[in-house]
DNA sequence: ATCATCAGTTTGTCATGACAAAGTATTGAC
DNA sequence: GTCAATACTTTGTCATGACAAACTGATGAT
């Protein structure tokens, strides 16, 4: 029935002198083979035991490599059946990146205008969102983001001052998440709410839209691995120029 | 410095006769302790080796349980330091559920009106989204979803006929994802695009909004674990009544 | 007093071995 | 021929043992 028994694809050799973990080497190699189509969608890969033996690694190591790709949506395992390729490229769960990074990646030449930058005690709703004490000092930022010469988004952020200090120049030249990461602060968890509403007169003017035009709204709070709140953001995007793309995967 | 050395919290006994895997029993028990606050945020839990010994399970099993909670954002591990509680409840990555389920869970008494239900060859854009051959027969559904007596969303779906056959009654009484699951079809992977635009006159009339009101739009394609396309959806929501909430976690 | 060095703690990686559970394919009885 | 029982394949779970790497804190030299 399943004629596509794994062809003897090229040996995946591992480098035991490398500091890269073996399971990761195996996973990366498999991912390459799949992305290049050398193992086609629907094809079954070799069973764990044989694969492990052929690579000269243990079965747990092989399992861990396969598991890694299963979690990324490339492979599917069924007990008693085998492991099958279901998608030729990684489906990332959801990116936790900033708009700026996305625009750079998409070659849309972003530019940032810093409209406001000051420190102030956090208003209650923002303190609540950040899960910090009311009145905690935060840096309040208002930015206008351009892409391809056109205004795209109006962004408001609050960052606790003891998390990061920011300058106008930094913000004009880099995305907020890049600045965070550069300071060793890695956002790991975030909650977002995405909605829509009509533009106010002032927003329409700033964003070069007609009054009452539809805007996408996004509010987000991001935490680092230690559970410390890094950033609260409340942004509006021109719906005519922007939308959110998400890849979901459910266990 | 860290005075909060793990108190000798109650023994977590495992049941080896249970069909539930040991690692999952341990993970669940730890999760309970954390959710109930018996292990507070910031506290360090026992190290893997001791914990394993005390529970009478192996270290890999303990590691797997802890890893499970780390991936869910409750715990953080640092080599040479230990494992710390960073959040008292699970942060789910993103749910892959239907609007209907969400409304039921939120006690907002959903109701569904089936406006249209017929089979037809998939138009090219929809066939492309589903990654099936152009002209593949699909069931085309148009539904109006109410919540709390008010219209909330206008939903269009295409489901390949060889995936599932649907009746008006089924659709009126249940959410689409519930019907899929009941047939043994589990959505595992989806890509979504969320945007916004102004309502057309017809949409405004149907949704009881003013003409030009802002609407949230969401298009989605969902696949099962085997990579088979289950559903394409193109929905519009009243922005005044609905927004998307997401929890993200980045590796 | 300050800084480098070293030992201790804790998680990270890997190997080997074993059995269980869930599918699939084959065999055999009727 | 049909259906149930059986054998086989493959992944899932678990144990034990070992060493490496990262971080912490104490020690010692300057």
Coordinates of C-alpha atoms in Angstrom, one line a residue, chain B:
Chain B
X1 CA 20.2 35.4 48.9
X2 CA 17.3 33.2 47.8
X3 CA 15.8 32.4 51.2
X4 CA 12.8 30.6 49.7
X5 CA 14.3 27.1 49.5
X6 CA 11.6 24.7 48.6
X7 CA 9.5 23.9 51.6
X8 CA 8.9 20.1 52.0
X9 CA 5.7 20.3 50.1
X10 CA 3.4 17.4 50.4
X11 CA 4.5 14.2 48.9
X12 CA 3.5 13.7 45.3
X13 CA 2.7 10.1 45.1
X14 CA 2.5 8.4 41.7
X15 CA 0.2 5.6 40.7
X16 CA 2.0 3.0 38.7
X17 CA -1.1 1.0 38.0
X18 CA -2.7 4.0 36.2
X19 CA -2.6 4.1 32.5
X20 CA -1.7 7.8 32.8
X21 CA 2.1 8.2 32.1
X22 CA 4.2 8.8 35.2
X23 CA 5.7 12.0 33.8
X24 CA 2.2 13.4 33.2
X25 CA 1.1 12.5 36.7
X26 CA 4.1 14.3 38.1
X27 CA 3.5 17.3 35.9
X28 CA -0.2 17.5 36.8
X29 CA 0.6 17.4 40.5
X30 CA 3.2 20.1 40.2
X31 CA 0.9 22.2 38.2
X32 CA -1.8 21.9 40.9
X33 CA 0.6 22.8 43.6
X34 CA 1.6 25.9 41.7
X35 CA -1.9 26.9 40.7
X36 CA -3.0 26.6 44.3
X37 CA -0.1 28.8 45.4
X38 CA 1.5 26.1 47.6
X39 CA 4.6 26.7 45.6
X40 CA 4.7 30.5 45.2
X41 CA 5.9 32.5 42.3
X42 CA 9.6 33.1 42.5
X43 CA 10.1 30.0 44.7
X44 CA 12.6 27.4 43.6
X45 CA 11.4 23.8 43.3
X46 CA 13.5 20.9 44.4
X47 CA 16.3 19.9 42.1
X48 CA 15.6 17.1 39.7
X49 CA 17.7 14.5 41.3
X50 CA 16.2 14.8 44.8
X51 CA 12.7 15.2 43.4
X52 CA 13.0 12.1 41.4
X53 CA 14.3 10.1 44.3
X54 CA 11.6 11.3 46.6
X55 CA 8.9 10.4 44.1
X56 CA 10.5 7.1 43.3
X57 CA 10.7 7.8 39.6
X58 CA 13.7 8.2 37.4
X59 CA 15.4 11.5 36.6
X60 CA 14.4 11.5 32.9
X61 CA 10.8 11.1 34.0
X62 CA 11.1 14.0 36.4
X63 CA 12.8 16.0 33.7
X64 CA 10.1 15.4 31.3
X65 CA 7.4 16.5 33.7
X66 CA 9.3 19.7 34.5
X67 CA 9.9 20.3 30.8
X68 CA 6.2 20.0 30.2
X69 CA 5.6 22.9 32.6
X70 CA 8.5 24.9 31.2
X71 CA 7.0 24.7 27.8
X72 CA 3.8 26.0 29.2
X73 CA 5.5 29.0 30.8
X74 CA 5.0 28.1 34.4
X75 CA 8.6 27.2 35.2
X76 CA 12.0 28.4 34.2
X77 CA 15.2 26.4 34.4
X78 CA 18.7 27.6 34.7
X79 CA 21.7 25.3 34.6
X80 CA 23.7 25.5 37.7
X81 CA 20.9 27.4 39.5
X82 CA 17.7 25.5 39.6
X83 CA 14.1 25.6 38.5
X84 CA 11.9 28.5 39.5
X85 CA 8.2 29.3 39.3
X86 CA 7.5 32.3 37.1
X87 CA 3.8 32.2 36.6
X88 CA 1.0 30.6 38.7
X89 CA -1.1 29.5 35.8
X90 CA -0.6 27.9 32.4
X91 CA -0.2 30.3 29.5
X92 CA -1.6 28.4 26.6
X93 CA 0.2 29.2 23.4
X94 CA -2.8 29.8 21.2
X95 CA -6.1 28.0 21.2
X96 CA -7.3 26.5 18.0
X97 CA -11.0 26.5 18.9
X98 CA -14.0 27.8 17.2
X99 CA -16.0 30.9 18.0
X100 CA -18.9 28.8 19.1
X101 CA -16.9 27.0 21.8
X102 CA -15.5 30.3 23.0
X103 CA -19.0 31.8 23.4
X104 CA -20.3 28.7 25.2
X105 CA -17.4 28.8 27.5
X106 CA -18.0 32.5 28.1
X107 CA -21.7 31.9 28.8
X108 CA -22.8 34.2 26.0
X109 CA -25.6 31.9 24.7
X110 CA -24.6 31.5 21.0
X111 CA -27.2 30.9 18.3
X112 CA -26.5 30.1 14.7
X113 CA -28.6 30.9 11.6
X114 CA -27.6 28.9 8.5
X115 CA -28.0 31.3 5.6
X116 CA -26.7 29.0 2.9
X117 CA -25.5 25.4 2.5
X118 CA -24.7 23.9 -0.8
X119 CA -21.9 22.0 -2.6
X120 CA -20.0 23.5 -5.4
X121 CA -16.6 23.3 -7.1
X122 CA -14.1 25.3 -5.1
X123 CA -13.2 28.7 -6.7
X124 CA -9.5 29.1 -7.4
X125 CA -8.6 31.3 -4.5
X126 CA -10.3 28.9 -2.0
X127 CA -8.8 25.8 -3.7
X128 CA -5.4 27.5 -3.4
X129 CA -6.0 28.2 0.3
X130 CA -7.0 24.6 1.0
X131 CA -4.1 23.4 -1.2
X132 CA -6.4 21.1 -3.1
X133 CA -6.9 20.8 -6.9
X134 CA -9.0 23.6 -8.5
X135 CA -12.6 22.6 -8.9
X136 CA -12.6 20.1 -6.0
X137 CA -16.1 19.8 -4.6
X138 CA -16.6 21.6 -1.4
X139 CA -19.5 22.4 0.9
X140 CA -20.1 26.1 1.0
X141 CA -21.6 27.4 4.2
X142 CA -22.8 30.9 5.1
X143 CA -23.8 31.3 8.7
X144 CA -24.8 34.2 11.0
X145 CA -23.7 33.8 14.5
X146 CA -25.6 35.5 17.4
X147 CA -24.4 36.0 20.9
X148 CA -26.7 37.3 23.7
X149 CA -29.4 37.9 21.1
X150 CA -27.3 40.1 18.9
X151 CA -25.7 39.3 15.7
X152 CA -21.9 39.0 16.1
X153 CA -20.3 37.5 13.1
X154 CA -21.0 36.6 9.5
X155 CA -19.1 33.4 8.6
X156 CA -18.3 31.8 5.3
X157 CA -16.7 28.3 5.2
X158 CA -15.6 25.8 2.6
X159 CA -15.1 22.2 3.5
X160 CA -14.0 19.5 1.0
X161 CA -16.9 17.1 0.6
X162 CA -14.8 14.1 1.1
X163 CA -13.8 15.5 4.5
X164 CA -17.2 15.9 6.0
X165 CA -20.9 16.1 5.0
X166 CA -23.0 18.5 6.9
X167 CA -26.6 19.2 7.5
X168 CA -28.4 22.5 8.3
X169 CA -29.6 21.1 11.7
X170 CA -26.1 20.1 12.7
X171 CA -24.7 23.5 11.9
X172 CA -27.6 25.3 13.7
X173 CA -27.0 23.4 16.9
X174 CA -23.2 23.0 17.0
X175 CA -20.0 24.8 16.2
X176 CA -18.1 23.7 13.1
X177 CA -15.1 22.6 15.0
X178 CA -17.2 20.5 17.3
X179 CA -18.7 18.8 14.3
X180 CA -15.3 18.1 12.8
X181 CA -14.0 16.7 16.1
X182 CA -17.1 14.5 16.4
X183 CA -16.2 12.9 13.1
X184 CA -12.7 12.2 14.3
X185 CA -11.2 15.2 12.5
X186 CA -8.9 17.2 14.7
X187 CA -7.6 20.5 13.5
X188 CA -4.0 20.7 14.5
X189 CA -2.5 23.4 12.4
X190 CA -3.9 26.6 11.0
X191 CA -2.9 29.7 9.3
X192 CA -4.9 32.8 10.0
X193 CA -4.9 36.3 8.7
X194 CA -6.6 39.0 10.9
X195 CA -7.5 42.3 9.4
X196 CA -10.1 45.0 9.4
X197 CA -12.2 46.9 6.9
X198 CA -15.4 48.9 6.7
X199 CA -18.7 47.1 6.4
X200 CA -20.5 47.0 3.1
X201 CA -24.1 48.1 3.0
X202 CA -25.3 44.4 3.0
X203 CA -23.0 43.4 5.8
X204 CA -24.1 46.4 7.9
X205 CA -27.7 45.4 7.4
X206 CA -27.1 41.8 8.3
X207 CA -25.0 42.5 11.4
X208 CA -27.2 45.4 12.6
X209 CA -24.3 47.9 12.3
X210 CA -24.2 51.3 10.7
X211 CA -22.9 51.5 7.2
X212 CA -19.2 51.8 7.1
X213 CA -18.7 50.5 10.6
X214 CA -15.4 48.8 11.3
X215 CA -15.4 45.0 11.0
X216 CA -12.7 42.6 12.1
X217 CA -11.9 40.1 9.4
X218 CA -10.4 36.7 9.8
X219 CA -9.5 34.1 7.2
X220 CA -8.3 30.7 8.2
X221 CA -7.2 27.4 6.8
X222 CA -7.0 24.5 9.1
X223 CA -5.3 21.1 8.6
X224 CA -5.4 17.9 10.6
X225 CA -2.4 16.0 11.9
X226 CA -2.1 14.2 8.6
X227 CA -1.7 17.4 6.7
X228 CA -5.2 17.2 5.1
X229 CA -7.0 20.5 4.7
X230 CA -10.2 20.4 6.7
X231 CA -11.6 23.9 6.4
X232 CA -11.3 27.3 4.9
X233 CA -13.1 30.1 6.6
X234 CA -13.6 33.8 5.8
X235 CA -15.4 35.6 8.6
X236 CA -16.3 39.1 9.6
X237 CA -16.9 40.2 13.1
X238 CA -18.5 43.3 14.6
X239 CA -15.5 45.1 16.0
X240 CA -17.7 46.8 18.5
X241 CA -18.5 43.4 20.1
X242 CA -15.6 41.2 19.5
X243 CA -11.8 41.0 19.6
X244 CA -9.2 38.3 19.4
X245 CA -7.1 37.4 22.4
X246 CA -3.9 35.6 21.9
X247 CA -1.2 34.2 24.2
X248 CA 2.1 33.9 22.6
X249 CA 5.2 32.1 23.7
X250 CA 8.5 32.2 21.9
X251 CA 11.1 29.6 22.2

